JSON list of C-alpha atoms in Angstrom, two decimals:
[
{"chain": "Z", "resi": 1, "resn": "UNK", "atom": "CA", "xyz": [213.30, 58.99, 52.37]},
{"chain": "Z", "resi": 2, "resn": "UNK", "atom": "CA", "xyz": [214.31, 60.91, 49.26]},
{"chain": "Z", "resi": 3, "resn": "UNK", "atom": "CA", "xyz": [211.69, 61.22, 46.29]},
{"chain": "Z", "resi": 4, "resn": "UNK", "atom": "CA", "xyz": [212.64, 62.63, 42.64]},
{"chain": "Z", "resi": 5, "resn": "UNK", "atom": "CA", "xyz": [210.20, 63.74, 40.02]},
{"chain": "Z", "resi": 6, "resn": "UNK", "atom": "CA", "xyz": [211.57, 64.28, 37.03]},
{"chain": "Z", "resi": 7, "resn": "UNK", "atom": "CA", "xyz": [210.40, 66.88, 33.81]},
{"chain": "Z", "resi": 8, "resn": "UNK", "atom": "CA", "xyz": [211.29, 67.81, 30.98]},
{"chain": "Z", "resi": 9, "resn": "UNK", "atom": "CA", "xyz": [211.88, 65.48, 28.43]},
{"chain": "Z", "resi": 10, "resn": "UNK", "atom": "CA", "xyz": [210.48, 65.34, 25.05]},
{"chain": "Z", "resi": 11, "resn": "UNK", "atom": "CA", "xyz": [210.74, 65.36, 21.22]},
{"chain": "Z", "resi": 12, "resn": "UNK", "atom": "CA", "xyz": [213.25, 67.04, 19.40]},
{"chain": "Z", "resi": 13, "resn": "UNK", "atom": "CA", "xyz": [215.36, 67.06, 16.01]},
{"chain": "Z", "resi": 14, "resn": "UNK", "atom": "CA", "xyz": [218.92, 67.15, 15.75]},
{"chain": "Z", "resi": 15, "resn": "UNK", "atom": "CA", "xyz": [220.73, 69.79, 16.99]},
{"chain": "Z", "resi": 16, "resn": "UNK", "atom": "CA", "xyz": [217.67, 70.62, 18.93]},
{"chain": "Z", "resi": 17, "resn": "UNK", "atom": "CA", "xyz": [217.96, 71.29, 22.88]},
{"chain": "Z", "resi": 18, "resn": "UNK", "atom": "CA", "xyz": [216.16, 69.98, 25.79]},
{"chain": "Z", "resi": 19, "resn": "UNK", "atom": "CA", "xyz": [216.17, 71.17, 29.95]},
{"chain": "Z", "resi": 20, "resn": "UNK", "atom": "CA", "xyz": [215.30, 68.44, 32.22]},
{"chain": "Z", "resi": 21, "resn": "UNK", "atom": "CA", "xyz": [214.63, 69.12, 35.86]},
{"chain": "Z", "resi": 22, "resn": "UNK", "atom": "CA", "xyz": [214.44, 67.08, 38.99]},
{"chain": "Z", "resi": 23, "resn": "UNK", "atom": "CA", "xyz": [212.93, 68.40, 41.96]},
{"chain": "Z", "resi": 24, "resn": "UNK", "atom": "CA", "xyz": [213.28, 66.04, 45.38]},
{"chain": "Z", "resi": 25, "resn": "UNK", "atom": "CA", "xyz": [211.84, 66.02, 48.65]},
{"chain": "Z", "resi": 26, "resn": "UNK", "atom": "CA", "xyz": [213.54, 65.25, 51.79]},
{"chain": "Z", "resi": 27, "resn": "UNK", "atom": "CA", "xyz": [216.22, 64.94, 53.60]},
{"chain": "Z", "resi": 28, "resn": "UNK", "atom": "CA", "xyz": [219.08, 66.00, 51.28]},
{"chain": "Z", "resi": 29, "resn": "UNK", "atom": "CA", "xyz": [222.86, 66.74, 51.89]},
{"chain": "Z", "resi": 30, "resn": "UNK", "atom": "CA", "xyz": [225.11, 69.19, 49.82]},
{"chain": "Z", "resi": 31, "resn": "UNK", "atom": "CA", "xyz": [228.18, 67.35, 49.76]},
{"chain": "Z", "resi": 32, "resn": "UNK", "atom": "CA", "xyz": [226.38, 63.81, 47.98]},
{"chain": "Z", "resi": 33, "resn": "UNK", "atom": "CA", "xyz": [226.53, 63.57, 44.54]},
{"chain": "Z", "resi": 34, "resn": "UNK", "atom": "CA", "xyz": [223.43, 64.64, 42.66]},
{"chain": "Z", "resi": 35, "resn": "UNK", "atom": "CA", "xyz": [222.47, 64.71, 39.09]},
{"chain": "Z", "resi": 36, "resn": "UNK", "atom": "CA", "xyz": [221.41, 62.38, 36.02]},
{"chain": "Z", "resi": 37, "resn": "UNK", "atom": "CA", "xyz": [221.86, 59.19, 34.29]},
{"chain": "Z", "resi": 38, "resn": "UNK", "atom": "CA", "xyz": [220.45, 57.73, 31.60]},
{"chain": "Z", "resi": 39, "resn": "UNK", "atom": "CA", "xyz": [219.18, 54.18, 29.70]},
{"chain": "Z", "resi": 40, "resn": "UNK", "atom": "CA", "xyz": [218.65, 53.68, 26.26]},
{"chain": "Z", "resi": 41, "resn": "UNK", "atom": "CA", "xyz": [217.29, 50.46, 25.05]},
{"chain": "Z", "resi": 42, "resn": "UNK", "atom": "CA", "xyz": [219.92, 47.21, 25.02]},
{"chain": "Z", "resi": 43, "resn": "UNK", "atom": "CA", "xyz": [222.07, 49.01, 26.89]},
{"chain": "Z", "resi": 44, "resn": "UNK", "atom": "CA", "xyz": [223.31, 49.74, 30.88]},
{"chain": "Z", "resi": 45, "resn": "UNK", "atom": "CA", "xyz": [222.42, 52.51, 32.83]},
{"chain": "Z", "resi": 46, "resn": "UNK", "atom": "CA", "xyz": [225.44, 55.58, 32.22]},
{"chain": "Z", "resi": 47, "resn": "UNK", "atom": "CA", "xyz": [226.48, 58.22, 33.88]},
{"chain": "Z", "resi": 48, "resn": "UNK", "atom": "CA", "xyz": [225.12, 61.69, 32.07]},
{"chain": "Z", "resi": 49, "resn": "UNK", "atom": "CA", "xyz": [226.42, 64.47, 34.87]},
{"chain": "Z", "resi": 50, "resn": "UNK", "atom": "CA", "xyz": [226.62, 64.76, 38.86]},
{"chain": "Z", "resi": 51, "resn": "UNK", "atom": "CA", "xyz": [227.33, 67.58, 41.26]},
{"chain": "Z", "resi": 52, "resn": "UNK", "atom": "CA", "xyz": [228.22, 68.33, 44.26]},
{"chain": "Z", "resi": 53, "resn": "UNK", "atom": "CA", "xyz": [229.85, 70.66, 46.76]},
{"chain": "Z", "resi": 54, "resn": "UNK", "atom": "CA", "xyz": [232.81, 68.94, 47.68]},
{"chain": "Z", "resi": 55, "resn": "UNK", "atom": "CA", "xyz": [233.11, 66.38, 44.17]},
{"chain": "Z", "resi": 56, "resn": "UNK", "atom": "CA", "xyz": [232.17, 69.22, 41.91]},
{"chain": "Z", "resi": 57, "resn": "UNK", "atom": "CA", "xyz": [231.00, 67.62, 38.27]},
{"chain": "Z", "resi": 58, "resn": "UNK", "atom": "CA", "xyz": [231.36, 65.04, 36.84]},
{"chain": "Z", "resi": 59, "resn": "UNK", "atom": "CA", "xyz": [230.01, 64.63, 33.08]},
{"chain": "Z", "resi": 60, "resn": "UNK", "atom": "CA", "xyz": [229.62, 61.23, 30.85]},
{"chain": "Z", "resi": 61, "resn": "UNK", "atom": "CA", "xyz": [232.25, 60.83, 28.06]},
{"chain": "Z", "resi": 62, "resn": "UNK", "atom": "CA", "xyz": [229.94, 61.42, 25.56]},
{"chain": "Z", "resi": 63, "resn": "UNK", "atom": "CA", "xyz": [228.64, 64.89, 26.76]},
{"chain": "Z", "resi": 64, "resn": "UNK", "atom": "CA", "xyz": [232.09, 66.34, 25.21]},
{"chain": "Z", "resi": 65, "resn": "UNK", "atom": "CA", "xyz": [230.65, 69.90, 26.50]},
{"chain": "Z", "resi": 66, "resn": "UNK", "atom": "CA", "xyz": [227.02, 69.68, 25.03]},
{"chain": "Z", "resi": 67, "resn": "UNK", "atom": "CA", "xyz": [225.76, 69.40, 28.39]},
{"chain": "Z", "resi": 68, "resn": "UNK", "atom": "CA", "xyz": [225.40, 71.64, 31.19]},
{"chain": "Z", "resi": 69, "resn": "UNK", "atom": "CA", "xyz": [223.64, 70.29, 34.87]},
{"chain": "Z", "resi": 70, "resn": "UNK", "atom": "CA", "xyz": [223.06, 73.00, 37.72]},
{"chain": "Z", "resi": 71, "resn": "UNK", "atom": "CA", "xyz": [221.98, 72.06, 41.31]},
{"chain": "Z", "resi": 72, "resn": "UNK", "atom": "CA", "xyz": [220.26, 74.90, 43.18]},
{"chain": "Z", "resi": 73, "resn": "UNK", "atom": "CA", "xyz": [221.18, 73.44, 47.05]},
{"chain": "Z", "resi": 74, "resn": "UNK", "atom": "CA", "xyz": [218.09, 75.29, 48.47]},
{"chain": "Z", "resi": 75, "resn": "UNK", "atom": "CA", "xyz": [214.98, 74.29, 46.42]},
{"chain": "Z", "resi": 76, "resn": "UNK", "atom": "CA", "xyz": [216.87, 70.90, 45.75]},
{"chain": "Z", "resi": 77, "resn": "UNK", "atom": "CA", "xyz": [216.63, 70.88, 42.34]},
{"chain": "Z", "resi": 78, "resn": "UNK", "atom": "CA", "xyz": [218.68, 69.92, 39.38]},
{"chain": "Z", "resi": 79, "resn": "UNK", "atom": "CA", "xyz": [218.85, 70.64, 36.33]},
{"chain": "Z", "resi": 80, "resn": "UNK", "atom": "CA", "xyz": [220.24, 69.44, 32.70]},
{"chain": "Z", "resi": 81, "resn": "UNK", "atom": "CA", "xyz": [220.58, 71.49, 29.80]},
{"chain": "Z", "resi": 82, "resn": "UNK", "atom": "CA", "xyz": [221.57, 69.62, 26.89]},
{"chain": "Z", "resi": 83, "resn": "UNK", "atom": "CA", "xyz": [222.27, 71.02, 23.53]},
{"chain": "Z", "resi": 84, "resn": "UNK", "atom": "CA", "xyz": [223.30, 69.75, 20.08]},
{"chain": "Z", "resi": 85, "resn": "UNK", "atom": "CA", "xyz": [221.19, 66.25, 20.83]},
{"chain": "Z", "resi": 86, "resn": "UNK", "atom": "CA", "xyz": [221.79, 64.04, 18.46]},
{"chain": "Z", "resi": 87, "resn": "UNK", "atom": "CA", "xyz": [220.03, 60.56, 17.89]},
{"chain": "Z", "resi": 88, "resn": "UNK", "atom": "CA", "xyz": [222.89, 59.01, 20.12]},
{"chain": "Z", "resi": 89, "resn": "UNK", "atom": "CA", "xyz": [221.43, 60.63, 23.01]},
{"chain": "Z", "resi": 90, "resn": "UNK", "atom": "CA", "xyz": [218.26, 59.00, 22.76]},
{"chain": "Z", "resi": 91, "resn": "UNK", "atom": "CA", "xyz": [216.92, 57.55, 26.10]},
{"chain": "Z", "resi": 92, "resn": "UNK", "atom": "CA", "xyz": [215.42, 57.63, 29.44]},
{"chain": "Z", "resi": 93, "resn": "UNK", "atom": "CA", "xyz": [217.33, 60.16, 31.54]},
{"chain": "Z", "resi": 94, "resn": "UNK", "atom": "CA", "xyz": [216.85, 59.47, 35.44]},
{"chain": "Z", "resi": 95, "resn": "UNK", "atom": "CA", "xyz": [217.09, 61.65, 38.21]},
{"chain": "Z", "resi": 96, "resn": "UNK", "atom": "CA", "xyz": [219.86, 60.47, 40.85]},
{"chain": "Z", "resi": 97, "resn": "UNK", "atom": "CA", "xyz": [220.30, 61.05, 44.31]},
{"chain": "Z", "resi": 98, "resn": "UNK", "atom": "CA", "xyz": [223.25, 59.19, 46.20]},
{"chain": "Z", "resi": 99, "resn": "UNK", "atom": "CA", "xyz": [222.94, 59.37, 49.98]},
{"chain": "Z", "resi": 100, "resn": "UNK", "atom": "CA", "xyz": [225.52, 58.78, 52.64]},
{"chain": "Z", "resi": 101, "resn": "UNK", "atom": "CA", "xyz": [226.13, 54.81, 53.17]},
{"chain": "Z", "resi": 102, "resn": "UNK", "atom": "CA", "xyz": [225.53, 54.19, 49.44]},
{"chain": "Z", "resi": 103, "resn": "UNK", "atom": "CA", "xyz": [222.25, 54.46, 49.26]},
{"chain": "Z", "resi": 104, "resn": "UNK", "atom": "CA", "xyz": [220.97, 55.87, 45.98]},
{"chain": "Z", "resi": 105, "resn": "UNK", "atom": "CA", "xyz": [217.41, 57.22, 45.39]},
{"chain": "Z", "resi": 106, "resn": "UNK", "atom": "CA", "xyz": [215.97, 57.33, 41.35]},
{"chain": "Z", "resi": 107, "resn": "UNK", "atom": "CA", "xyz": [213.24, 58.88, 39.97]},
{"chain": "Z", "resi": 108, "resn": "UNK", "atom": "CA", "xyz": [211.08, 57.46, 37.10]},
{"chain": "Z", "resi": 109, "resn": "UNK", "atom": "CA", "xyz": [212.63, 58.66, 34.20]},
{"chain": "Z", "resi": 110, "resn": "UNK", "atom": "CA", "xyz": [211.77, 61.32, 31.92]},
{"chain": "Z", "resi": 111, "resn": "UNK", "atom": "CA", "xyz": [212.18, 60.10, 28.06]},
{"chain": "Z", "resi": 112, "resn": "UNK", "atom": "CA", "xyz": [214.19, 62.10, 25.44]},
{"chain": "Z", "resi": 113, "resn": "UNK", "atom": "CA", "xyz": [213.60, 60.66, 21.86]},
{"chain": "Z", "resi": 114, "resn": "UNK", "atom": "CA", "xyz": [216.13, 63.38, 19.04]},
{"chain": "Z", "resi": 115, "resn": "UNK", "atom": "CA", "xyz": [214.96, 62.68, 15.77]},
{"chain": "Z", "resi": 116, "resn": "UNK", "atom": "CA", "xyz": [217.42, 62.77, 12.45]}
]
């Protein structure tokens, strides 16, 4: 029974950059995948960036090395830093958790709106 609170999110121009953070409770395990995803309006649900001990990361297409996510193991947290936003990257950016027997665990979203 994992829960995930996310933070961060926000206003910014373009070329601005934003940290978002995801702290869970519960029963976690190193080796899942952990990390963020995100939904802008009319469209799916896309990977952003995962990590995890044995996988590594794994980043979105788009990121092209704007992004930056860091999992501290201990406190179970994770965290984005995303720079050079630009209005593309406007949406609401969910906190992932994928447990063993694919079972995945979201938080409620944190929105990021980048401005022109």
């Amino acid at each position: 029974q994992v829960q995930l609170v996310e933070s961060g999110g926000g206003l910014v121009q373009a070329g601005g950059s934003l940290r978002l953070s995801c702290i869970a409770s519960g029963r976690m395990f190193d080796f899942r995948p952990m990390g963020w995803y995100r939904q802008a309006p009319g469209k799916q649900r896309e990977l952003v960036a995962t990590v995890s001990t044995i996988d590594g990361t794994k980043y979105g297409d788009f990121v092209r090395g704007r992004f930056a996510i860091s999992r501290d193991y201990d406190k179970k947290t994770v965290s984005l830093q995303m720079n050079s936003l630009t209005p593309d990257d406007t949406a609401v950016y969910y906190c992932n958790y994928q447990q063993p027997v694919d079972v995945d665990y979201w938080g409620q979203g944190t929105q990021v709106t980048v401005s022109s």
